[in-house]
Short mmCIF file of C-alpha atoms and ligand atoms in Angstrom, two decimals:
data_model
loop_
_atom_site.label_atom_id
_atom_site.label_comp_id
_atom_site.label_asym_id
_atom_site.label_seq_id
_atom_site.Cartn_x
_atom_site.Cartn_y
_atom_site.Cartn_z
CA UNK A 135 -189.35 338.73 -174.44
CA UNK A 136 -192.47 337.33 -172.76
CA UNK A 137 -191.77 334.74 -170.06
CA UNK A 138 -192.67 331.15 -171.01
CA UNK A 139 -193.83 330.32 -167.47
CA UNK A 140 -195.75 332.13 -164.75
CA UNK A 141 -194.55 329.91 -161.93
CA UNK A 142 -191.46 327.95 -161.11
CA UNK A 143 -191.72 325.00 -158.72
CA UNK A 144 -188.51 323.36 -157.48
CA UNK A 145 -189.03 319.72 -156.55
CA UNK A 146 -191.68 317.24 -157.73
CA UNK A 147 -192.35 315.66 -154.32
CA UNK A 148 -195.74 315.89 -152.62
CA UNK A 149 -195.26 319.61 -151.83
CA UNK A 150 -194.19 320.60 -155.33
CA UNK A 151 -196.72 318.37 -157.11
CA UNK A 152 -199.75 319.65 -155.18
CA UNK A 153 -198.62 323.26 -155.56
CA UNK A 154 -197.94 322.86 -159.29
CA UNK A 155 -201.33 321.27 -159.91
CA UNK A 156 -203.18 323.95 -157.96
CA UNK A 157 -201.41 326.83 -159.69
CA UNK A 158 -201.93 325.21 -163.11
CA UNK A 159 -205.53 324.11 -162.68
CA UNK A 160 -207.17 326.50 -160.25
CA UNK A 161 -204.97 329.47 -161.17
CA UNK A 162 -204.57 328.78 -164.90
CA UNK A 163 -200.83 329.50 -164.51
CA UNK A 164 -198.16 327.99 -166.75
CA UNK A 165 -195.90 326.09 -164.38
CA UNK A 166 -192.37 324.79 -164.83
CA UNK A 167 -191.36 322.06 -162.36
CA UNK A 168 -187.66 321.31 -161.97
CA UNK A 169 -186.81 318.01 -160.29
CA UNK A 170 -183.23 316.90 -159.79
CA UNK A 171 -184.04 313.21 -159.53
CA UNK A 172 -185.09 311.17 -162.54
CA UNK A 173 -188.58 310.61 -161.15
CA UNK A 174 -191.48 312.44 -159.49
CA UNK A 175 -193.03 311.75 -156.08
CA UNK A 176 -190.10 312.86 -153.91
CA UNK A 177 -189.51 310.51 -151.01
CA UNK A 178 -192.80 308.69 -151.60
CA UNK A 179 -191.44 307.28 -154.88
CA UNK A 180 -192.18 303.58 -155.35
CA UNK A 181 -191.16 301.17 -158.08
CA UNK A 182 -190.96 297.46 -158.89
CA UNK A 183 -187.63 295.87 -157.96
CA UNK A 184 -185.79 293.15 -159.89
CA UNK A 185 -188.03 290.51 -158.26
CA UNK A 186 -191.23 292.24 -159.28
CA UNK A 187 -191.98 293.48 -155.76
CA UNK A 188 -193.36 297.01 -155.40
CA UNK A 189 -190.95 298.77 -153.02
CA UNK A 190 -190.64 302.26 -151.55
CA UNK A 191 -187.17 303.39 -152.51
CA UNK A 192 -186.86 306.09 -149.83
CA UNK A 193 -188.56 304.30 -146.95
CA UNK A 194 -192.03 303.00 -146.14
CA UNK A 195 -194.88 305.46 -146.70
CA UNK A 196 -198.37 304.92 -145.33
CA UNK A 197 -201.02 307.51 -146.01
CA UNK A 198 -203.11 308.68 -143.05
CA UNK A 199 -204.96 311.90 -142.33
CA UNK A 200 -207.80 313.52 -140.46
CA UNK A 201 -208.18 316.15 -143.15
CA UNK A 202 -211.14 315.54 -145.44
CA UNK A 203 -209.81 318.19 -147.79
CA UNK A 204 -206.49 316.39 -148.22
CA UNK A 205 -208.12 312.99 -148.54
CA UNK A 206 -210.57 314.21 -151.19
CA UNK A 207 -207.85 316.08 -153.03
CA UNK A 208 -205.53 313.07 -153.31
CA UNK A 209 -208.48 310.82 -154.13
CA UNK A 210 -208.82 312.70 -157.41
CA UNK A 211 -205.57 311.06 -158.50
CA UNK A 212 -205.81 307.61 -156.99
CA UNK A 213 -208.14 304.93 -155.72
CA UNK A 214 -207.15 303.50 -152.34
CA UNK A 215 -206.32 300.12 -150.94
CA UNK A 216 -207.74 299.96 -147.42
CA UNK A 217 -204.74 299.49 -145.14
CA UNK A 218 -204.16 300.16 -141.46
CA UNK A 219 -200.52 299.88 -140.50
CA UNK A 220 -199.46 297.76 -137.54
CA UNK A 221 -196.01 297.82 -136.00
CA UNK A 222 -194.48 295.54 -133.38
CA UNK A 223 -191.36 295.87 -131.27
CA UNK A 224 -189.07 292.85 -131.45
CA UNK A 225 -187.30 292.24 -128.17
CA UNK A 226 -184.73 289.55 -127.36
CA UNK A 227 -186.08 287.21 -124.67
CA UNK A 228 -184.15 284.13 -123.58
CA UNK A 229 -183.31 282.11 -126.70
CA UNK A 230 -186.09 283.71 -128.73
CA UNK A 231 -187.76 287.05 -129.27
CA UNK A 232 -190.88 288.66 -127.87
CA UNK A 233 -193.08 290.85 -130.08
CA UNK A 234 -195.69 293.33 -128.95
CA UNK A 235 -197.50 296.30 -130.48
CA UNK A 236 -195.96 299.73 -130.84
CA UNK A 237 -197.26 302.21 -129.73
CA UNK A 238 -197.00 300.35 -126.42
CA UNK A 239 -200.65 299.64 -125.50
CA UNK A 240 -202.74 297.39 -123.26
CA UNK A 241 -202.04 294.40 -125.50
CA UNK A 242 -198.29 295.10 -125.18
CA UNK A 243 -198.68 295.40 -121.42
CA UNK A 244 -200.31 291.96 -121.21
CA UNK A 245 -197.57 290.42 -123.34
CA UNK A 246 -194.74 292.00 -121.38
CA UNK A 247 -195.95 291.37 -117.81
CA UNK A 248 -197.45 288.43 -115.89
CA UNK A 249 -201.29 288.55 -115.93
CA UNK A 250 -201.73 289.77 -112.35
CA UNK A 251 -199.20 292.61 -112.73
CA UNK A 252 -200.63 293.59 -116.10
CA UNK A 253 -204.16 293.75 -114.65
CA UNK A 254 -203.07 295.96 -111.73
CA UNK A 255 -201.04 298.26 -113.95
CA UNK A 256 -203.90 298.56 -116.42
CA UNK A 257 -206.26 299.62 -113.61
CA UNK A 258 -203.79 302.18 -112.31
CA UNK A 259 -203.06 303.60 -115.74
CA UNK A 260 -206.68 303.90 -116.79
CA UNK A 261 -207.59 305.43 -113.41
CA UNK A 262 -204.80 308.00 -113.82
CA UNK A 263 -205.32 308.91 -117.49
CA UNK A 264 -208.57 307.33 -118.72
CA UNK A 265 -209.27 304.60 -121.27
CA UNK A 266 -208.34 305.19 -124.92
CA UNK A 267 -206.04 308.02 -123.84
CA UNK A 268 -202.56 308.62 -125.20
CA UNK A 269 -199.73 309.56 -122.86
CA UNK A 270 -196.26 310.47 -124.05
CA UNK A 271 -193.38 308.49 -122.60
CA UNK A 272 -191.85 311.64 -121.12
CA UNK A 273 -195.16 312.48 -119.41
CA UNK A 274 -195.57 308.93 -118.10
CA UNK A 275 -192.10 309.04 -116.58
CA UNK A 276 -193.14 312.05 -114.50
CA UNK A 277 -195.98 310.12 -112.84
CA UNK A 278 -195.26 310.02 -109.08
CA UNK A 279 -196.84 306.57 -108.47
CA UNK A 280 -193.89 304.18 -108.03
CA UNK A 281 -195.58 301.35 -109.95
CA UNK A 282 -196.52 303.54 -112.91
CA UNK A 283 -193.08 305.08 -112.83
CA UNK A 284 -191.48 301.61 -112.91
CA UNK A 285 -193.66 300.72 -115.91
CA UNK A 286 -192.63 304.00 -117.58
CA UNK A 287 -188.99 303.05 -117.03
CA UNK A 288 -189.66 299.64 -118.57
CA UNK A 289 -191.25 301.16 -121.69
CA UNK A 290 -188.53 303.80 -121.91
CA UNK A 291 -185.87 301.10 -121.72
CA UNK A 292 -187.53 298.49 -123.96
CA UNK A 293 -189.12 300.71 -126.62
CA UNK A 294 -187.62 304.20 -126.70
CA UNK A 295 -184.10 304.79 -125.55
CA UNK A 296 -182.09 302.56 -127.89
CA UNK A 297 -184.32 303.10 -130.93
CA UNK A 298 -184.08 306.85 -130.41
CA UNK A 299 -180.30 306.66 -129.97
CA UNK A 300 -180.05 304.74 -133.24
CA UNK A 301 -182.40 307.10 -135.08
CA UNK A 302 -181.12 310.42 -133.75
CA UNK A 303 -177.81 309.76 -131.97
CA UNK A 304 -179.48 311.38 -128.96
CA UNK A 305 -181.67 310.29 -126.03
CA UNK A 306 -185.45 310.89 -125.89
CA UNK A 307 -184.80 313.78 -123.45
CA UNK A 308 -182.37 315.45 -125.84
CA UNK A 309 -184.55 315.43 -128.97
CA UNK A 310 -187.62 317.55 -129.68
CA UNK A 311 -190.40 316.15 -127.41
CA UNK A 312 -192.86 316.23 -130.33
CA UNK A 313 -190.87 313.44 -131.95
CA UNK A 314 -191.42 310.76 -129.29
CA UNK A 315 -194.95 312.14 -128.81
CA UNK A 316 -195.69 310.73 -132.29
CA UNK A 317 -195.61 307.27 -130.67
CA UNK A 318 -197.30 307.68 -127.27
CA UNK A 319 -198.25 304.98 -124.81
CA UNK A 320 -201.85 304.18 -125.77
CA UNK A 321 -204.28 302.97 -123.08
CA UNK A 322 -206.25 300.96 -125.59
CA UNK A 323 -206.44 297.61 -127.32
CA UNK A 324 -206.27 299.36 -130.67
CA UNK A 325 -203.10 297.96 -132.28
CA UNK A 326 -203.02 300.30 -135.28
CA UNK A 327 -200.01 302.61 -135.66
CA UNK A 328 -202.26 305.52 -136.63
CA UNK A 329 -205.75 306.39 -135.48
CA UNK A 330 -206.54 308.86 -138.29
CA UNK A 331 -209.94 308.82 -139.91
CA UNK A 332 -208.65 308.22 -143.45
CA UNK A 333 -205.92 305.64 -143.97
CA UNK A 334 -204.77 303.63 -146.94
CA UNK A 335 -202.31 303.02 -149.72
CA UNK A 336 -202.67 304.39 -153.24
CA UNK A 337 -203.97 301.39 -155.18
CA UNK A 338 -201.29 301.46 -157.89
CA UNK A 339 -198.65 303.21 -155.79
CA UNK A 340 -197.47 306.74 -155.07
CA UNK A 341 -195.55 307.27 -158.31
CA UNK A 342 -198.63 306.92 -160.55
CA UNK A 343 -200.55 309.17 -158.12
CA UNK A 344 -198.03 312.00 -158.48
CA UNK A 345 -197.57 311.37 -162.20
CA UNK A 346 -201.31 311.91 -162.68
CA UNK A 347 -201.24 314.99 -160.48
CA UNK A 348 -198.50 316.52 -162.61
CA UNK A 349 -200.15 315.51 -165.87
CA UNK A 350 -201.80 318.79 -166.84
CA UNK A 351 -201.51 320.89 -169.99
CA UNK A 352 -200.24 323.87 -168.00
CA UNK A 353 -197.46 321.89 -166.28
CA UNK A 354 -194.03 321.10 -167.72
CA UNK A 355 -191.89 318.76 -165.64
CA UNK A 356 -188.16 318.55 -166.26
CA UNK A 357 -186.45 315.59 -164.58
CA UNK A 358 -182.73 315.42 -163.86
CA UNK A 359 -182.93 319.20 -163.54
CA UNK A 360 -181.13 320.58 -160.49
CA UNK A 361 -182.35 324.08 -159.67
CA UNK A 362 -178.84 324.85 -158.40
CA UNK A 363 -177.73 324.83 -162.03
CA UNK A 364 -180.75 326.66 -163.49
CA UNK A 365 -181.83 329.23 -160.93
CA UNK A 366 -179.79 331.95 -159.25
CA UNK A 367 -180.78 334.35 -156.51
CA UNK A 368 -178.97 337.64 -156.91
CA UNK A 369 -179.54 340.97 -155.18
CA UNK A 370 -183.24 340.40 -154.59
CA UNK A 371 -183.89 339.01 -158.09
CA UNK A 372 -184.52 335.46 -159.28
CA UNK A 373 -182.70 334.42 -162.46
CA UNK A 374 -183.85 331.37 -164.41
CA UNK A 375 -181.38 330.17 -167.04
CA UNK A 376 -179.66 333.53 -166.74
CA UNK A 377 -182.83 335.64 -167.35
CA UNK A 378 -184.77 337.57 -164.72
CA UNK A 379 -187.81 335.54 -163.64
CA UNK A 380 -190.74 337.69 -162.51
CA UNK A 381 -193.26 335.01 -161.48
CA UNK A 382 -194.08 332.97 -158.41
CA UNK A 383 -191.35 330.63 -157.18
CA UNK A 384 -192.07 327.71 -154.86
CA UNK A 385 -188.94 326.03 -153.55
CA UNK A 386 -189.23 322.63 -151.84
CA UNK A 387 -185.53 321.74 -151.50
CA UNK A 388 -183.26 322.30 -148.50
CA UNK A 389 -183.14 325.94 -147.37
CA UNK A 390 -179.40 325.95 -146.61
CA UNK A 391 -178.50 324.61 -150.07
CA UNK A 392 -180.38 327.48 -151.65
CA UNK A 393 -177.84 329.89 -150.23
CA UNK A 394 -174.70 327.75 -150.57
CA UNK A 395 -174.89 326.85 -146.86
CA UNK A 396 -173.41 330.30 -146.18
CA UNK A 397 -174.39 330.31 -142.49
CA UNK A 398 -173.40 326.65 -142.02
CA UNK A 399 -175.21 323.40 -142.79
CA UNK A 400 -178.61 322.68 -141.30
CA UNK A 401 -178.32 319.35 -139.46
CA UNK A 402 -180.31 316.46 -140.92
CA UNK A 403 -180.35 312.70 -140.41
CA UNK A 404 -179.94 310.51 -143.45
CA UNK A 405 -180.84 306.84 -143.85
CA UNK A 406 -179.23 303.90 -145.57
CA UNK A 407 -181.79 301.39 -146.80
CA UNK A 408 -180.65 297.81 -147.24
CA UNK A 409 -183.14 295.90 -149.41
CA UNK A 410 -183.24 292.11 -149.28
CA UNK A 411 -185.40 289.74 -151.30
CA UNK A 412 -186.39 286.45 -149.65
CA UNK A 413 -187.86 283.33 -151.25
CA UNK A 414 -191.02 283.24 -149.14
CA UNK A 415 -194.57 284.60 -149.32
CA UNK A 416 -193.91 286.60 -146.15
CA UNK A 417 -190.78 287.01 -144.06
CA UNK A 418 -191.87 288.76 -140.85
CA UNK A 419 -195.03 289.03 -138.77
CA UNK A 420 -196.12 292.61 -139.54
CA UNK A 421 -195.60 295.39 -142.08
CA UNK A 422 -192.96 296.96 -139.86
CA UNK A 423 -190.96 295.43 -137.03
CA UNK A 424 -189.02 297.84 -134.80
CA UNK A 425 -185.77 296.62 -133.25
CA UNK A 426 -185.99 298.56 -130.03
CA UNK A 427 -183.32 296.77 -127.99
CA UNK A 428 -180.67 295.41 -130.36
CA UNK A 429 -179.36 295.45 -133.96
CA UNK A 430 -177.83 298.45 -135.71
CA UNK A 431 -180.91 299.09 -137.84
CA UNK A 432 -184.00 300.72 -136.39
CA UNK A 433 -186.70 298.82 -138.23
CA UNK A 434 -187.50 296.39 -141.01
CA UNK A 435 -190.43 296.93 -143.35
CA UNK A 436 -191.87 294.25 -145.60
CA UNK A 437 -193.57 296.00 -148.47
CA UNK A 438 -196.09 293.34 -149.48
CA UNK A 439 -198.00 293.93 -146.23
CA UNK A 440 -198.40 297.61 -147.15
CA UNK A 441 -199.14 297.27 -150.82
CA UNK A 442 -201.19 294.06 -150.66
CA UNK A 443 -199.33 292.86 -153.73
CA UNK A 444 -200.07 289.22 -154.48
CA UNK A 445 -196.81 287.64 -155.55
CA UNK A 446 -196.19 284.15 -154.19
CA UNK A 447 -192.70 282.91 -153.35
CA UNK A 448 -190.85 286.20 -153.09
CA UNK A 449 -190.93 289.15 -150.75
CA UNK A 450 -188.71 292.21 -150.26
CA UNK A 451 -187.78 293.82 -146.97
CA UNK A 452 -185.86 297.01 -146.17
CA UNK A 453 -183.66 297.59 -143.14
CA UNK A 454 -183.18 301.22 -142.09
CA UNK A 455 -179.88 302.51 -140.75
CA UNK A 456 -179.76 306.12 -139.58
CA UNK A 457 -176.74 308.43 -139.43
CA UNK A 458 -175.83 312.11 -139.56
CA UNK A 459 -176.23 313.72 -142.99
CA UNK A 460 -172.93 315.15 -144.21
CA UNK A 461 -174.04 316.74 -147.47
CA UNK A 462 -172.28 314.13 -149.64
CA UNK A 463 -173.78 313.89 -153.13
CA UNK A 464 -175.21 310.38 -152.64
CA UNK A 465 -176.95 311.18 -149.33
CA UNK A 466 -180.56 312.28 -148.89
CA UNK A 467 -181.44 314.66 -146.04
CA UNK A 468 -184.47 312.80 -144.62
CA UNK A 469 -185.16 314.22 -141.17
CA UNK A 470 -184.57 317.75 -139.88
CA UNK A 471 -182.91 317.62 -136.47
CA UNK A 472 -185.25 319.99 -134.71
CA UNK A 473 -183.82 321.98 -131.77
CA UNK A 474 -183.90 325.63 -130.70
CA UNK A 475 -180.37 326.12 -132.03
CA UNK A 476 -181.09 324.52 -135.40
CA UNK A 477 -184.39 326.37 -135.72
CA UNK A 478 -182.48 329.63 -135.17
CA UNK A 479 -180.06 328.72 -137.95
CA UNK A 480 -183.01 327.87 -140.18
CA UNK A 481 -184.57 331.27 -139.40
CA UNK A 482 -181.49 332.96 -140.89
CA UNK A 483 -181.98 331.12 -144.18
CA UNK A 484 -185.69 331.88 -144.17
CA UNK A 485 -184.94 335.58 -143.66
CA UNK A 486 -182.66 335.43 -146.73
CA UNK A 487 -185.43 333.80 -148.79
CA UNK A 488 -187.91 336.43 -147.61
CA UNK A 489 -185.83 339.08 -149.37
CA UNK A 490 -187.06 337.73 -152.70
CA UNK A 491 -190.56 338.78 -153.77
CA UNK A 492 -193.12 336.05 -154.45
CA UNK A 493 -190.61 333.41 -153.35
CA UNK A 494 -192.00 330.68 -151.10
CA UNK A 495 -190.38 327.93 -149.05
CA UNK A 496 -192.65 324.90 -148.87
CA UNK A 497 -192.19 321.32 -147.69
CA UNK A 498 -190.34 319.10 -145.28
CA UNK A 499 -186.88 320.25 -146.36
CA UNK A 500 -187.61 323.87 -147.18
CA UNK A 501 -189.51 324.50 -143.92
CA UNK A 502 -187.20 322.34 -141.81
CA UNK A 503 -190.12 320.51 -140.19
CA UNK A 504 -191.18 316.95 -139.42
CA UNK A 505 -194.20 316.90 -141.72
CA UNK A 506 -196.14 313.83 -142.76
CA UNK A 507 -197.42 313.67 -146.34
CA UNK A 508 -200.89 314.86 -145.43
CA UNK A 509 -199.54 317.90 -143.58
CA UNK A 510 -197.47 318.76 -146.66
CA UNK A 511 -200.47 318.44 -148.96
CA UNK A 512 -202.48 320.66 -146.59
CA UNK A 513 -199.68 323.25 -146.48
CA UNK A 514 -199.41 323.28 -150.28
CA UNK A 515 -203.18 323.74 -150.67
CA UNK A 516 -203.17 326.59 -148.13
CA UNK A 517 -200.25 328.33 -149.77
CA UNK A 518 -202.05 328.16 -153.13
CA UNK A 519 -205.27 329.45 -151.50
CA UNK A 520 -203.23 332.52 -150.52
CA UNK A 521 -201.45 332.89 -153.85
CA UNK A 522 -204.66 332.58 -155.86
CA UNK A 523 -206.80 334.90 -153.70
P1 FAD B 148 -189.71 315.45 -150.64
O1 FAD B 148 -190.57 314.25 -150.74
O2 FAD B 148 -188.35 315.32 -150.05
O3 FAD B 148 -189.56 316.06 -152.10
C1 FAD B 148 -188.67 317.11 -152.39
C2 FAD B 148 -188.25 316.96 -153.83
O4 FAD B 148 -187.48 318.11 -154.21
C3 FAD B 148 -187.34 315.75 -154.04
O5 FAD B 148 -187.82 314.96 -155.10
C4 FAD B 148 -185.97 316.38 -154.37
O6 FAD B 148 -185.22 315.60 -155.29
C5 FAD B 148 -186.38 317.70 -154.98
N1 FAD B 148 -185.34 318.71 -154.88
C6 FAD B 148 -184.69 319.13 -153.77
N2 FAD B 148 -183.79 320.08 -154.07
C7 FAD B 148 -183.88 320.27 -155.41
C8 FAD B 148 -183.19 321.12 -156.31
N3 FAD B 148 -182.24 321.95 -155.91
N4 FAD B 148 -183.54 321.07 -157.63
C9 FAD B 148 -184.50 320.21 -158.06
N5 FAD B 148 -185.17 319.38 -157.23
C10 FAD B 148 -184.86 319.41 -155.93
N6 FAD B 148 -195.23 310.59 -144.28
C11 FAD B 148 -196.44 310.00 -144.12
O7 FAD B 148 -197.47 310.69 -144.18
N7 FAD B 148 -196.55 308.65 -143.90
C12 FAD B 148 -195.45 307.85 -143.81
O8 FAD B 148 -195.57 306.63 -143.60
C13 FAD B 148 -194.16 308.45 -143.98
N8 FAD B 148 -193.05 307.69 -143.90
C14 FAD B 148 -191.84 308.27 -144.05
C15 FAD B 148 -190.71 307.45 -143.96
C16 FAD B 148 -189.45 308.01 -144.11
C17 FAD B 148 -188.24 307.12 -144.01
C18 FAD B 148 -189.32 309.40 -144.33
C19 FAD B 148 -187.96 310.02 -144.48
C20 FAD B 148 -190.44 310.22 -144.43
C21 FAD B 148 -191.72 309.66 -144.29
N9 FAD B 148 -192.87 310.43 -144.39
C22 FAD B 148 -194.10 309.85 -144.22
C23 FAD B 148 -192.81 311.88 -144.70
C24 FAD B 148 -192.91 312.17 -146.20
O9 FAD B 148 -191.80 311.57 -146.85
C25 FAD B 148 -192.86 313.69 -146.39
O10 FAD B 148 -193.91 314.30 -145.70
C26 FAD B 148 -192.98 314.08 -147.86
O11 FAD B 148 -192.13 313.37 -148.70
C27 FAD B 148 -192.65 315.55 -147.96
O12 FAD B 148 -192.83 316.01 -149.28
P2 FAD B 148 -191.92 317.18 -149.82
O13 FAD B 148 -192.37 317.44 -151.21
O14 FAD B 148 -191.88 318.30 -148.86
O15 FAD B 148 -190.41 316.61 -149.82
N1 UDP B 149 -189.66 305.71 -131.37
C1 UDP B 149 -189.01 304.84 -130.53
N2 UDP B 149 -189.29 303.51 -130.60
C2 UDP B 149 -190.18 303.00 -131.48
C3 UDP B 149 -190.86 303.88 -132.34
C4 UDP B 149 -190.56 305.24 -132.28
O1 UDP B 149 -188.17 305.27 -129.73
O2 UDP B 149 -190.39 301.77 -131.49
C5 UDP B 149 -189.36 307.16 -131.27
C6 UDP B 149 -188.09 307.51 -132.07
O3 UDP B 149 -187.45 308.58 -131.43
C7 UDP B 149 -188.69 307.91 -133.41
C8 UDP B 149 -189.93 308.67 -132.96
O4 UDP B 149 -190.41 307.92 -131.83
O5 UDP B 149 -187.79 308.72 -134.15
C9 UDP B 149 -191.00 308.82 -134.00
O6 UDP B 149 -191.34 307.56 -134.53
P1 UDP B 149 -192.07 307.41 -135.94
O7 UDP B 149 -192.37 305.97 -136.14
O8 UDP B 149 -193.18 308.37 -136.02
O9 UDP B 149 -190.90 307.86 -136.93
P2 UDP B 149 -190.83 307.92 -138.53
O10 UDP B 149 -191.76 306.86 -139.06
O11 UDP B 149 -191.23 309.30 -138.90
O12 UDP B 149 -189.39 307.63 -138.80
#
């Protein structure tokens, strides 16, 4: 019997959606997308809550990229709301709290130190590294100048060490250095969280964006469809609903799950989001406030700042609590815990996947990487460039 589909895509998140659209549109392939959740968009999924506030169910997502290709590609499926994210650290001080920008920058420096000290430190820092330069906290701590080193210790203590312990259960020295390098000390007055050329929020949200992307005559999306129950990998062959499947398979789920975690579980961090609605237009000072010194949660995001939604008298916030992922059914593996040991374990799963012809691991889970949305979209486009050559 002739196969109904040329390609099978597992997961309707950003990776799966871009790949499905490319294969369907550019390649003219008939694509079946299996998504275990009851919605598309993966972790970018947004929806209106009971109070009518547009929230991000799996954590705050802000689009930013330097890739014109990615920006133009996504712009086919959405208009944008101009938005440049700003984050502050909230630090207990006396009876009250002090807030200053994160990444720690020259504005933060002036808020944290008396004017004369701030001026001297600014001169030293800019002489050592240059204006508008970014320096990672680990690099700054290696500076031999005692005053710079004392400042580095201050930033380490007030911004990094406790937040990182909450987020990863490890110190900044113990985790992959690329992780803290995402939030370097910035010798600038630029208080934006990202400096990318293209930044914004999809005007009507991420869910409509990915719904439009997947809306194509060659694409069939099945929701509530766990690939674990539909697809089997056996002796170098892919079986879909019990029949041999000869087409392209793109898998965007967790690599260990694909093989029943036979070599052991890949470590991930999961998050618990606690949503709260408040009877106010706005509840906090910025889109995201990081609790870098106290509290059990890492950060609080107030969605109306991000989405620009005009809804007087009510606002919804989300507190993020991080913990180790155990594999329980109600947990989501959000962050790969990148380390040489875990990467080696991942390589064993990848080697298993490589035994299957035309079978591709793509995405944050499947590649066990700390990808932002734009990097995922770029990866999906590149993979399809290769597949459609
Ligand atoms: P996912 O979005 O995880 O999608 C994978 C999909 O596959 C899911 O829908 C899942 O249900 C499905 N799936 C898995 N296994 C199976 C299976 N066996 N069968 C069927 N379906 C399956 N990036 C940014 O650029 N900006 C941000 O501000 C940002 N904020 C973030 C905040 C948080 C808290 C987190 C965790 C991530 C954030 N990211 C952000 C990263 C962004 O979420 C990812 O880059 C993006 O979601 C990756 O897309 P993906 O398709 O690889 O994975
Ligand atoms: N980080 C920190 N304090 C902060 C912000 C970030 O220690 O106020 C560290 C922490 O280890 C975090 C990493 O920098 O996991 C990356 O931060 P980012 O905001 O990029 O994380 P994400 O938004 O991806 O969770």
